[in-house]
Short mmCIF file of C-alpha atoms in Angstrom, two decimals:
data_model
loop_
_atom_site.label_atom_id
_atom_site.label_comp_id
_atom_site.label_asym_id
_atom_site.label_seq_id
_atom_site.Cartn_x
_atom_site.Cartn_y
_atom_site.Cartn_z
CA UNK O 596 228.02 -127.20 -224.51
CA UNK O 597 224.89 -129.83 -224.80
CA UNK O 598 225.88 -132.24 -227.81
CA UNK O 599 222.97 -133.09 -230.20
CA UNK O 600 222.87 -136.93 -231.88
CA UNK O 601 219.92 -138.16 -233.98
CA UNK O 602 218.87 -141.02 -232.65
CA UNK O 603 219.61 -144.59 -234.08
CA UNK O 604 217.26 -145.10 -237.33
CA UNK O 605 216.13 -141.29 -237.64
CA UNK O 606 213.83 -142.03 -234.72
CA UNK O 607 213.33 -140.08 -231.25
CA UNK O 608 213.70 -142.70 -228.64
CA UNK O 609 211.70 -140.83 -225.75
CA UNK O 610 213.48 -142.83 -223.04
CA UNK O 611 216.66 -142.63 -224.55
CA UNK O 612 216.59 -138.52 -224.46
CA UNK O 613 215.41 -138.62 -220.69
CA UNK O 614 218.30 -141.38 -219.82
CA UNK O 615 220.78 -139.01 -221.27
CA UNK O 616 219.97 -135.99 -218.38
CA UNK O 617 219.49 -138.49 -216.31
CA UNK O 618 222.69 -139.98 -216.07
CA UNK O 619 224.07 -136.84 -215.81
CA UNK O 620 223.79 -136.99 -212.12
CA UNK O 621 225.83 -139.92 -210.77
CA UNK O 622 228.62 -140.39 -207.89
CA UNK O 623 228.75 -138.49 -204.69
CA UNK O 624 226.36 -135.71 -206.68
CA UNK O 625 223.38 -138.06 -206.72
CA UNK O 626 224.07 -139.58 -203.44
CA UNK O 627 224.01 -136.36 -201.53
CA UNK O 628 221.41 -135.27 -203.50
CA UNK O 629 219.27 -138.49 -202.42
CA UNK O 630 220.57 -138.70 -198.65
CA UNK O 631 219.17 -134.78 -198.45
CA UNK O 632 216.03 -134.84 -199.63
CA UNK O 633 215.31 -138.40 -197.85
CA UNK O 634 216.43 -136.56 -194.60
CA UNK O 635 213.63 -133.95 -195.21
CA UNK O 636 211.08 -137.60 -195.24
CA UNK O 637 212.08 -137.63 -191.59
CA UNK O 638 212.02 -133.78 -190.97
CA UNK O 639 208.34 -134.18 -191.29
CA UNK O 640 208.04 -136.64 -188.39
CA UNK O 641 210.18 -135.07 -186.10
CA UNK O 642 209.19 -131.55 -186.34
CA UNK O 643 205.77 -132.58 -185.40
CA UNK O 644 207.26 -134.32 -182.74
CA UNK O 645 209.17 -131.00 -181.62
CA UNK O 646 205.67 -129.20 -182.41
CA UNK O 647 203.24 -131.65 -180.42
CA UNK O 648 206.04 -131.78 -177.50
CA UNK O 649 206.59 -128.14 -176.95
CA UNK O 650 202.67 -127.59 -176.59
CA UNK O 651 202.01 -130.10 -174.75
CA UNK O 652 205.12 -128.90 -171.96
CA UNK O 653 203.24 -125.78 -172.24
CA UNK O 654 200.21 -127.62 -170.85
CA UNK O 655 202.36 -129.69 -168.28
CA UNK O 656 203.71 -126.33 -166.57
CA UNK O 657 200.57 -124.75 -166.95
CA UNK O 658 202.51 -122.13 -168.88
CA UNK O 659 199.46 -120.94 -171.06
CA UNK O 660 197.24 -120.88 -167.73
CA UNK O 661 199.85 -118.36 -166.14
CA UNK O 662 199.29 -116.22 -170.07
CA UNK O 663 196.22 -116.15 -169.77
CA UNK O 664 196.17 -115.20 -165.70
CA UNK O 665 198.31 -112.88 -167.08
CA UNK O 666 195.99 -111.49 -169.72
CA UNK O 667 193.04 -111.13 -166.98
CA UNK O 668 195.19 -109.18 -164.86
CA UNK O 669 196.05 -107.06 -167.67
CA UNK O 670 192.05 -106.71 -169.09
CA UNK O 671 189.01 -107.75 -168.51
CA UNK O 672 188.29 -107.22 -171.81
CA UNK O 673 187.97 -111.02 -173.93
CA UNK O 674 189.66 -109.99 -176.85
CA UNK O 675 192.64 -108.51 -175.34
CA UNK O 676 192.98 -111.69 -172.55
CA UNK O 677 192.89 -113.30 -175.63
CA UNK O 678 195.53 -111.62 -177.82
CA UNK O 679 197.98 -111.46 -175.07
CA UNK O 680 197.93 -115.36 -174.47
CA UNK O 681 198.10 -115.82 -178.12
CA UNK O 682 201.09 -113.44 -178.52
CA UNK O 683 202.79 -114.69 -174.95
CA UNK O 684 201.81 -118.24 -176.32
CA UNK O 685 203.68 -117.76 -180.19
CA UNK O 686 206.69 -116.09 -178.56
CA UNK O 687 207.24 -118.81 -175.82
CA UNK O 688 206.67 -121.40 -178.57
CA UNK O 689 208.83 -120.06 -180.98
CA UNK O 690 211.52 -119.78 -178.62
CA UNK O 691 211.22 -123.06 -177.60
CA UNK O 692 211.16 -124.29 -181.11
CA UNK O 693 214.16 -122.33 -182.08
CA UNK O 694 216.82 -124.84 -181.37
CA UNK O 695 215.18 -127.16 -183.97
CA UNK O 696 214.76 -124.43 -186.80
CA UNK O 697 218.34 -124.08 -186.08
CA UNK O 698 219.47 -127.32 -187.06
CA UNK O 699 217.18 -128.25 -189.58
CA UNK O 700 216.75 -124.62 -191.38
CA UNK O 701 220.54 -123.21 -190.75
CA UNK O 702 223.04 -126.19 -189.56
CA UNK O 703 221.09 -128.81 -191.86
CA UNK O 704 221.14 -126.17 -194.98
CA UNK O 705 225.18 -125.13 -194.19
CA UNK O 706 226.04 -128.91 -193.78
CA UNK O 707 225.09 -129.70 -197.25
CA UNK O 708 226.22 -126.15 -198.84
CA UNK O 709 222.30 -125.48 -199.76
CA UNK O 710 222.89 -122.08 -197.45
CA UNK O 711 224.85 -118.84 -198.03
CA UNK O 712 224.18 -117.09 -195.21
CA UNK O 713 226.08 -116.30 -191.80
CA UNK O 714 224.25 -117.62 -188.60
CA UNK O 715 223.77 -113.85 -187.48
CA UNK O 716 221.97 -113.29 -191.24
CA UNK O 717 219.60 -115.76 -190.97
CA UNK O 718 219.13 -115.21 -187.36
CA UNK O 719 218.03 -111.86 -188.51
CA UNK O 720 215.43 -113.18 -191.00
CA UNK O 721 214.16 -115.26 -188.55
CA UNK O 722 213.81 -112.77 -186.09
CA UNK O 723 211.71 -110.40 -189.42
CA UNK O 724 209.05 -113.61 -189.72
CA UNK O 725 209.07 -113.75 -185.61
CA UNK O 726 207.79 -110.31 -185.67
CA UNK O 727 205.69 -110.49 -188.12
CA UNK O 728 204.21 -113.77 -186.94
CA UNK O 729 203.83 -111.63 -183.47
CA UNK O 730 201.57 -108.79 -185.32
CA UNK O 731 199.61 -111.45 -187.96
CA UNK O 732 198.86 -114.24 -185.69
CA UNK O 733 196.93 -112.99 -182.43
CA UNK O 734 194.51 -111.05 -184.60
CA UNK O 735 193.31 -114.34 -186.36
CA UNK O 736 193.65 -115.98 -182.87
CA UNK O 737 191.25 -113.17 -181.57
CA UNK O 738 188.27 -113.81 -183.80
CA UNK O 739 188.53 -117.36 -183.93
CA UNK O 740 188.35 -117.49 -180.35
CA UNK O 741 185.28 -114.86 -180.61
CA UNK O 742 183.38 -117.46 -183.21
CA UNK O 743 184.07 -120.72 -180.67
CA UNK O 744 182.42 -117.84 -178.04
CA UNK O 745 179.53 -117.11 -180.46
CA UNK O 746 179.34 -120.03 -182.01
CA UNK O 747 180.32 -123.23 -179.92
CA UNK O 748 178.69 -126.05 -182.34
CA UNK O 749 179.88 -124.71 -185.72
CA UNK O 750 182.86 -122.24 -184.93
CA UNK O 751 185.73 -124.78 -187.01
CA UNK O 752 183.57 -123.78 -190.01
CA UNK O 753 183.66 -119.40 -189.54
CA UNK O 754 187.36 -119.94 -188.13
CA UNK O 755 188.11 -121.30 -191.75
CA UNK O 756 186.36 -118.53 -193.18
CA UNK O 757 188.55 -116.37 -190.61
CA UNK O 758 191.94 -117.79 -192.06
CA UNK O 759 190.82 -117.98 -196.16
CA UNK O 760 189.90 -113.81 -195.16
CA UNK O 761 194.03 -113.57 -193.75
CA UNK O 762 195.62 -115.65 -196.85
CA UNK O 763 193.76 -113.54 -199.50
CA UNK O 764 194.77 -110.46 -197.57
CA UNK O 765 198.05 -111.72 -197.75
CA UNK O 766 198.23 -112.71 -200.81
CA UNK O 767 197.84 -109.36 -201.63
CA UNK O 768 199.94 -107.55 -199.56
CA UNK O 769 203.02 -110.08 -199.11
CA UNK O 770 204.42 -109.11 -202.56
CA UNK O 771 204.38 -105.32 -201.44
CA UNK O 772 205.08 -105.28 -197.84
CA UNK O 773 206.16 -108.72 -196.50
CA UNK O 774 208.42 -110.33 -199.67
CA UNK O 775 210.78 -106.70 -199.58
CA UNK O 776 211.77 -107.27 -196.11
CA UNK O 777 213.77 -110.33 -197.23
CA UNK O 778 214.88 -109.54 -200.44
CA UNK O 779 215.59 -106.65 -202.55
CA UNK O 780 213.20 -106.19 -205.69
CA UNK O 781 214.57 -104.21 -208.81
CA UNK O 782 212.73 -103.80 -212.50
CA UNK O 783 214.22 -106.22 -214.87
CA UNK O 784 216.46 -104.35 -216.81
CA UNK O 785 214.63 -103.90 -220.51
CA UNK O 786 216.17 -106.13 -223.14
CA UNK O 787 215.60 -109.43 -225.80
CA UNK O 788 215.35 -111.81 -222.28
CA UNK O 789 212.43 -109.00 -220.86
CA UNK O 790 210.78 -109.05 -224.18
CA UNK O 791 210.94 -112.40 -224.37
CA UNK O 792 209.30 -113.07 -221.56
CA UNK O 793 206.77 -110.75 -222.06
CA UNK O 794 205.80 -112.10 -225.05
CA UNK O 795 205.30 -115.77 -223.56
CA UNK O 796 202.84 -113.58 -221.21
CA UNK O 797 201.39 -111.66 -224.38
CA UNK O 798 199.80 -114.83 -225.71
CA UNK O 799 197.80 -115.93 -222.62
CA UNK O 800 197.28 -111.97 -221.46
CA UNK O 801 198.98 -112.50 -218.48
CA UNK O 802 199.81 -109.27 -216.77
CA UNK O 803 203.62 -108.45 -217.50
CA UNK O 804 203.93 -104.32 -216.85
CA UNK O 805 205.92 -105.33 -213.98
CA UNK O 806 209.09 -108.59 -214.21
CA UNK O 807 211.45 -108.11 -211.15
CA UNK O 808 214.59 -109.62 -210.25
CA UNK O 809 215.13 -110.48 -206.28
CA UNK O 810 218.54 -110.97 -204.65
CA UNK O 811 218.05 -114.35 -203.38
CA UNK O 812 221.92 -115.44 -204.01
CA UNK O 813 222.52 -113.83 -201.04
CA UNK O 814 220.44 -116.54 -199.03
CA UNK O 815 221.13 -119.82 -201.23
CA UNK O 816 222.32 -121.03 -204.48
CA UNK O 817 218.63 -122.34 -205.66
CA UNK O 818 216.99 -120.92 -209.18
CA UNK O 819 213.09 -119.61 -208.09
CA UNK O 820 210.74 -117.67 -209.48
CA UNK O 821 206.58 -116.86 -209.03
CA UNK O 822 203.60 -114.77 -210.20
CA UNK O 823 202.57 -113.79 -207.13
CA UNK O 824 199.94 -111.10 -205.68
CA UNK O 825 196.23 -109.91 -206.93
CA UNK O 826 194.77 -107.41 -208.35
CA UNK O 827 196.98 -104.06 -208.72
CA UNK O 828 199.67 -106.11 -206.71
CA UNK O 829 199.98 -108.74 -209.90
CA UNK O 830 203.92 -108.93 -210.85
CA UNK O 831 206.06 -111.33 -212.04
CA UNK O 832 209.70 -111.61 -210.19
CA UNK O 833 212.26 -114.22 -210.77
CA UNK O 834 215.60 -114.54 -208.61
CA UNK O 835 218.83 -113.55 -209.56
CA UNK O 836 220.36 -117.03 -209.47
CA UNK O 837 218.18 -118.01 -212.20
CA UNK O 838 219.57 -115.02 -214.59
CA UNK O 839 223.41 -115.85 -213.79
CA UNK O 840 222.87 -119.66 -213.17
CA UNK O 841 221.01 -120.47 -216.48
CA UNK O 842 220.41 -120.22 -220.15
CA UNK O 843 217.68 -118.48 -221.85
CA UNK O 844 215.87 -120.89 -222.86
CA UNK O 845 216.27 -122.48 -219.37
CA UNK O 846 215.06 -119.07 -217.96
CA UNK O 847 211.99 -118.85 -220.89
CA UNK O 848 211.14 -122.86 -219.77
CA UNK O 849 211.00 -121.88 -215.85
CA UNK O 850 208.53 -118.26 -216.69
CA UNK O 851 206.22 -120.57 -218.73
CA UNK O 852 206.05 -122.91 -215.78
CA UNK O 853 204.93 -119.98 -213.27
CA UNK O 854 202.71 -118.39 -215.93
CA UNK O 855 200.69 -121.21 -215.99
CA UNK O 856 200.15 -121.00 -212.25
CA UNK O 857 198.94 -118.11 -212.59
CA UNK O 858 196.55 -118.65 -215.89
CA UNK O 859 195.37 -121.93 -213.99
CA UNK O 860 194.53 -120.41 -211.67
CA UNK O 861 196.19 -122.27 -209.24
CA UNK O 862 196.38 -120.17 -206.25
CA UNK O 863 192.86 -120.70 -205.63
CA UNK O 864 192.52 -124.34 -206.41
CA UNK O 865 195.01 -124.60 -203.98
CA UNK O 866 193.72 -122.14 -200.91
CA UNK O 867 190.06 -123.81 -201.67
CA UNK O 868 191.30 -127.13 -201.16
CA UNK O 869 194.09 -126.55 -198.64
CA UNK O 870 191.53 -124.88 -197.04
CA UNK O 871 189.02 -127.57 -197.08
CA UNK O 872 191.07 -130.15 -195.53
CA UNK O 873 192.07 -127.21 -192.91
CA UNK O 874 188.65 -126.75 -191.95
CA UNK O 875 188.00 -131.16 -191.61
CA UNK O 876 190.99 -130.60 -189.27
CA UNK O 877 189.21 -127.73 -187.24
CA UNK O 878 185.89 -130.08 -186.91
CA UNK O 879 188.33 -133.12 -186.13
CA UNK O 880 189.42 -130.78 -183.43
CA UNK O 881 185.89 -129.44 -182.38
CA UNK O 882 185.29 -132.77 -181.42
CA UNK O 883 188.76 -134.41 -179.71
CA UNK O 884 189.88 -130.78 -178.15
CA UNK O 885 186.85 -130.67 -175.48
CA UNK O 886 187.65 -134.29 -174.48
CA UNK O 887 190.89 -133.96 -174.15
CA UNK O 888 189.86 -130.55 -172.02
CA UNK O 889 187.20 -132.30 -169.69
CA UNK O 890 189.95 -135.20 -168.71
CA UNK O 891 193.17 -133.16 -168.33
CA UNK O 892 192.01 -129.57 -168.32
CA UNK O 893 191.91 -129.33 -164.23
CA UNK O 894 195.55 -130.05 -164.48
CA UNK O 895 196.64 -128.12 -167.06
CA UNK O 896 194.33 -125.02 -166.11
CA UNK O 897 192.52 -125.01 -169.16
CA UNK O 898 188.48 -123.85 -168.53
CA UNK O 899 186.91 -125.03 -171.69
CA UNK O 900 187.77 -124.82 -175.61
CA UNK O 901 186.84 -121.17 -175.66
CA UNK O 902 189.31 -120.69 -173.03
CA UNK O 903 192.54 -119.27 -174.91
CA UNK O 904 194.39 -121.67 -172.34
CA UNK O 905 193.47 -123.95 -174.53
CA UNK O 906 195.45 -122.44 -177.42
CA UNK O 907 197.91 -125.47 -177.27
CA UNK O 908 195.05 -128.16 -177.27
CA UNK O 909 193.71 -126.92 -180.44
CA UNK O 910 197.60 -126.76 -181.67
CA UNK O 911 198.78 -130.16 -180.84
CA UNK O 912 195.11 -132.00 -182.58
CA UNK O 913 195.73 -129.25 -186.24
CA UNK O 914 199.39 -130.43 -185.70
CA UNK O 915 198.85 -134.11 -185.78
CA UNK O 916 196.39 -133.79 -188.47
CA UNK O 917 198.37 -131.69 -190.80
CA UNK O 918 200.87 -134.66 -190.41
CA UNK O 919 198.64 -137.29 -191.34
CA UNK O 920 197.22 -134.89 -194.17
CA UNK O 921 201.27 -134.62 -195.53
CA UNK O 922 200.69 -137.42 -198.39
CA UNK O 923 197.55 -135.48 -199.47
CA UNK O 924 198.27 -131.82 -199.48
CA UNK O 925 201.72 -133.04 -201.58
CA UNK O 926 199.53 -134.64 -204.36
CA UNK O 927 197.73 -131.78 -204.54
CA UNK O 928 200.97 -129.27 -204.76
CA UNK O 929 201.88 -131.58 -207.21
CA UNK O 930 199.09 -132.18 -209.54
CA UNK O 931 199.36 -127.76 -209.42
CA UNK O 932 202.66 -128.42 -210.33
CA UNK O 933 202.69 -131.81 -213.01
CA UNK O 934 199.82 -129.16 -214.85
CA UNK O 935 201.85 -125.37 -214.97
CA UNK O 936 204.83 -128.13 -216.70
CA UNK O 937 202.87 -128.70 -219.34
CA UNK O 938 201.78 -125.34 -219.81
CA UNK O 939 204.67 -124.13 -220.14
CA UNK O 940 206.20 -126.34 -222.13
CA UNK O 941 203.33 -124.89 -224.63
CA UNK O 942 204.28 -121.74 -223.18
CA UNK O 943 207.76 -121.37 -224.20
CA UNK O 944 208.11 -124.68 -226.40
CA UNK O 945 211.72 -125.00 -224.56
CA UNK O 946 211.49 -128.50 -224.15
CA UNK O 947 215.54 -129.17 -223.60
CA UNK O 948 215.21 -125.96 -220.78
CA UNK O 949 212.78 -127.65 -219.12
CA UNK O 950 214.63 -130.47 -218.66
CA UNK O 951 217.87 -128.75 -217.94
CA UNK O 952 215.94 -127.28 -215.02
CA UNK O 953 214.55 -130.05 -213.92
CA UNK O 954 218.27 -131.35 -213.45
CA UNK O 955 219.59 -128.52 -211.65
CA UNK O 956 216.62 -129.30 -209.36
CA UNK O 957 218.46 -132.00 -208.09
CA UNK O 958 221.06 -129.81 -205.84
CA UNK O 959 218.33 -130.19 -203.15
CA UNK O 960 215.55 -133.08 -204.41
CA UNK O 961 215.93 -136.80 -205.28
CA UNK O 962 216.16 -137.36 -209.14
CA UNK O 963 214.34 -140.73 -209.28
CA UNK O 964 212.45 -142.27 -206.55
CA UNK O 965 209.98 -145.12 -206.85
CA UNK O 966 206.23 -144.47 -207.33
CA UNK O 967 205.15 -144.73 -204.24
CA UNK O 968 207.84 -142.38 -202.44
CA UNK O 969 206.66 -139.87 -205.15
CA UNK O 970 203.60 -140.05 -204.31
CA UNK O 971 203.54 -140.01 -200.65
CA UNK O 972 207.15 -137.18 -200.42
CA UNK O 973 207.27 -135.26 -203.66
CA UNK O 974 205.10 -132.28 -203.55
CA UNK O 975 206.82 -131.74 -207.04
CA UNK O 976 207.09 -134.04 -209.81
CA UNK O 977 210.22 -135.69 -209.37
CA UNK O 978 213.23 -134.98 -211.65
CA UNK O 979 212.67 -137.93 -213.80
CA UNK O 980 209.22 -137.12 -214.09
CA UNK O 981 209.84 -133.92 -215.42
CA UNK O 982 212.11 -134.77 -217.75
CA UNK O 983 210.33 -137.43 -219.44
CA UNK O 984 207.66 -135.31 -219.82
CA UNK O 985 209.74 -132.58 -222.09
CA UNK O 986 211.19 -135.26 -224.00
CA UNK O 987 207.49 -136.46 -224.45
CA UNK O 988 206.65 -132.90 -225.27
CA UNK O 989 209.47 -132.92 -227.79
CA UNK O 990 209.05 -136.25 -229.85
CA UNK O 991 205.15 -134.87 -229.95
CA UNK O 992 205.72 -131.32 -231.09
CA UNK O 993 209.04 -130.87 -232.21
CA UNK O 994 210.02 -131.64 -236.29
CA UNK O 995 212.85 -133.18 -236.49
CA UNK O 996 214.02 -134.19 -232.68
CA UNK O 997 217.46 -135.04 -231.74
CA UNK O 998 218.56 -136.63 -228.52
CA UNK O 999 220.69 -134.15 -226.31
CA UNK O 1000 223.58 -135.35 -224.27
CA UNK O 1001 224.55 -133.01 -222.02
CA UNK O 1002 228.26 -133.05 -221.30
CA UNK O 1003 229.32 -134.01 -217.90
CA UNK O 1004 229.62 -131.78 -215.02
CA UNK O 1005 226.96 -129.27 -217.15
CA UNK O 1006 225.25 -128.46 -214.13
CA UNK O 1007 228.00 -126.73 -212.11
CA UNK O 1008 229.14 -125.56 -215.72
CA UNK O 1009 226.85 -121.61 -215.35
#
């Protein structure tokens, strides 16, 4: 139960109501809350590391000159030499790579009970986005390398045209044929909740004929849900650990949130700009992958950039500046995400959900850092942020507020 006390005077003291969720976190709670997600600061580092090491070993040996030797024994065709390095390249690097998504997306996850599956469980997912990584991939890496044939001076510019064509594509058909082979999608069974929620969707004429529920508990313990797809492919799914881990109004707070993703339109401010800086990272590389080529390509067997040799070149420069991008693609996540919390705080008006969630949030992401960490790690508002702004939302909208103190241990309470 979540007490309710007026505050002192009759007044709503904004900072008062945040302090009280706040301080529901405290002890060994917060502390391995904090010592996770500053962990994941460093993640970023080394797995660029891991990423910028295995290619380049795959230069050293001359590995991707024997795939594509390989590939011109196979064809003479430049399409297929090219898809066969790409797929020989992807399956030798994600094999390499493997002992590091082991530890930091299985070991890492079990050490700090953020992970319910068995080692042979996740092995098996992994081995579902190999495979589809293995069918996806060397088709993009076949016509990019056909626009740096056709078009030497200007081919990072149609290559990002090449890989905004794949995400809308996918966006499209992940929610059909990709999201199922991870997780189980069922109708939401019809009662008040359903209705509920489809009348939050009523008033902004958001598509709701189709709300499923997704088995996620089986992989983790962490709430989720999204209004994903296009077109006919629209639907609205949330996972089961939100139904049986939260209230309603905790529930109501979280589909007003992804609503306004949708309404926002979101998913294209994001691929547009995501894209953009993708595409300064392909001209960065248009520039820095043929010297790099003309001083070390004789020893790692690479011809030229249009050479699919050259495949980890072009990976290691996109790798390093993806890195150096990290601060700015997570303000833009987050501005997405500081904007679909206040719509749907209008949304649902569920300003003590909100905030609830925002708590629970902490299982896996620091509660209160300082400004600049949040700027530079979050790519969410942080905890504290989130909360302030429902208490904000409620001393400006709500008649009447009253401070909530949530009793302790709430959290693990549902």
């Amino acid at each position: 139960m979540l007490d309710l006390l007026a505050a002192a005077g009759g007044s709503f003291d904004v900072e008062t109501a945040t302090r009280a969720y706040l301080d529901t976190l405290q002890g060994s709670a917060r502390a391995q809350s904090d010592a996770y997600f500053e962990g994941g600061y460093w993640l970023i580092l080394w797995g660029t590391v891991v990423s910028v090491l295995i290619d380049w070993l795959l230069l050293r040996f001359r590995l991707a000159n024997a795939f594509r030797n390989l590939g011109e024994r196979v064809s003479k065709r430049r399409w297929l030499v090219t898809g066969i390095t790409g797929f020989l390249y992807l399956l030798a690097g994600s094999l390499a790579v493997l002992p590091w998504s082991i530890y930091a997306d299985f070991y890492r996850e079990k050490s700090y009970d953020l992970l319910d599956q068995s080692f042979g469980a996740w092995a098996g997912e992994w081995a579902i986005d190999l495979a589809i990584t293995l069918i996806v991939a060397p088709l993009i890496i076949i016509l990019v390398y056909a626009v740096i044939r056709r078009a030497p001076r200007t081919w990072w510019l149609w290559a990002t045209g090449v890989i905004g064509a794949f995400l809308t594509v996918g966006m499209i058909l992940g929610p059909v044929f990709i999201a199922p082979l991870f997780n189980t999608y069922t109708e939401m069974e019809q009662g008040p909740l359903r209705e509920k929620i489809e009348a939050v969707a009523a008033q902004y004429d958001i598509p709701a004929e189709h709300i499923y529920v997704f088995d996620q508990s089986k992989q983790h313990k962490r709430i989720s849900a999204n209004v994903s797809g296009l077109g006919p492919t629209i639907r609205i799914s949330l996972n089961d650990n939100l139904l049986e881990r939260t209230s309603e109004e905790e529930i109501l707070a979280v589909m007003g949130h992804e609503m306004g993703h949708y309404k926002l339109n979101h998913v294209w401010w994001i691929v547009g700009i995501m894209l953009s800086l993708f595409a300064l990272g392909l001209f960065v590389t248009s520039r820095i992958a043929p010297w790099l080529i003309a001083r070390h390509g004789q020893r790692w067997g690479v011809r030229d950039i249009a050479d699919p040799a050259s495949l980890p070149v072009l990976a290691i420069c996109m790798a390093v500046w993806m890195f150096l991008m990290t601060p700015a693609t997570n303000s833009l996540i987050r501005w997405a995400e500081s904007h679909a919390d206040a719509f749907g705080l209008d949304a649902a008006r569920e300003p003590d959900g909100f905030a609830k969630v925002a708590m629970r949030l902490s299982e896996y992401r620091k509660i209160e850092p300082g400004p600049l960490e949040e700027a530079l790690f979050f790519d969410h508002p942080s905890g504290a942020t989130r909360v302030r702004m429902a208490m904000q939302w409620k001393a400006d909208h709500v008649e009447n507020p009253q401070v909530v103190v949530p009793e302790a241990g709430y959290l693990d309470s549902e």
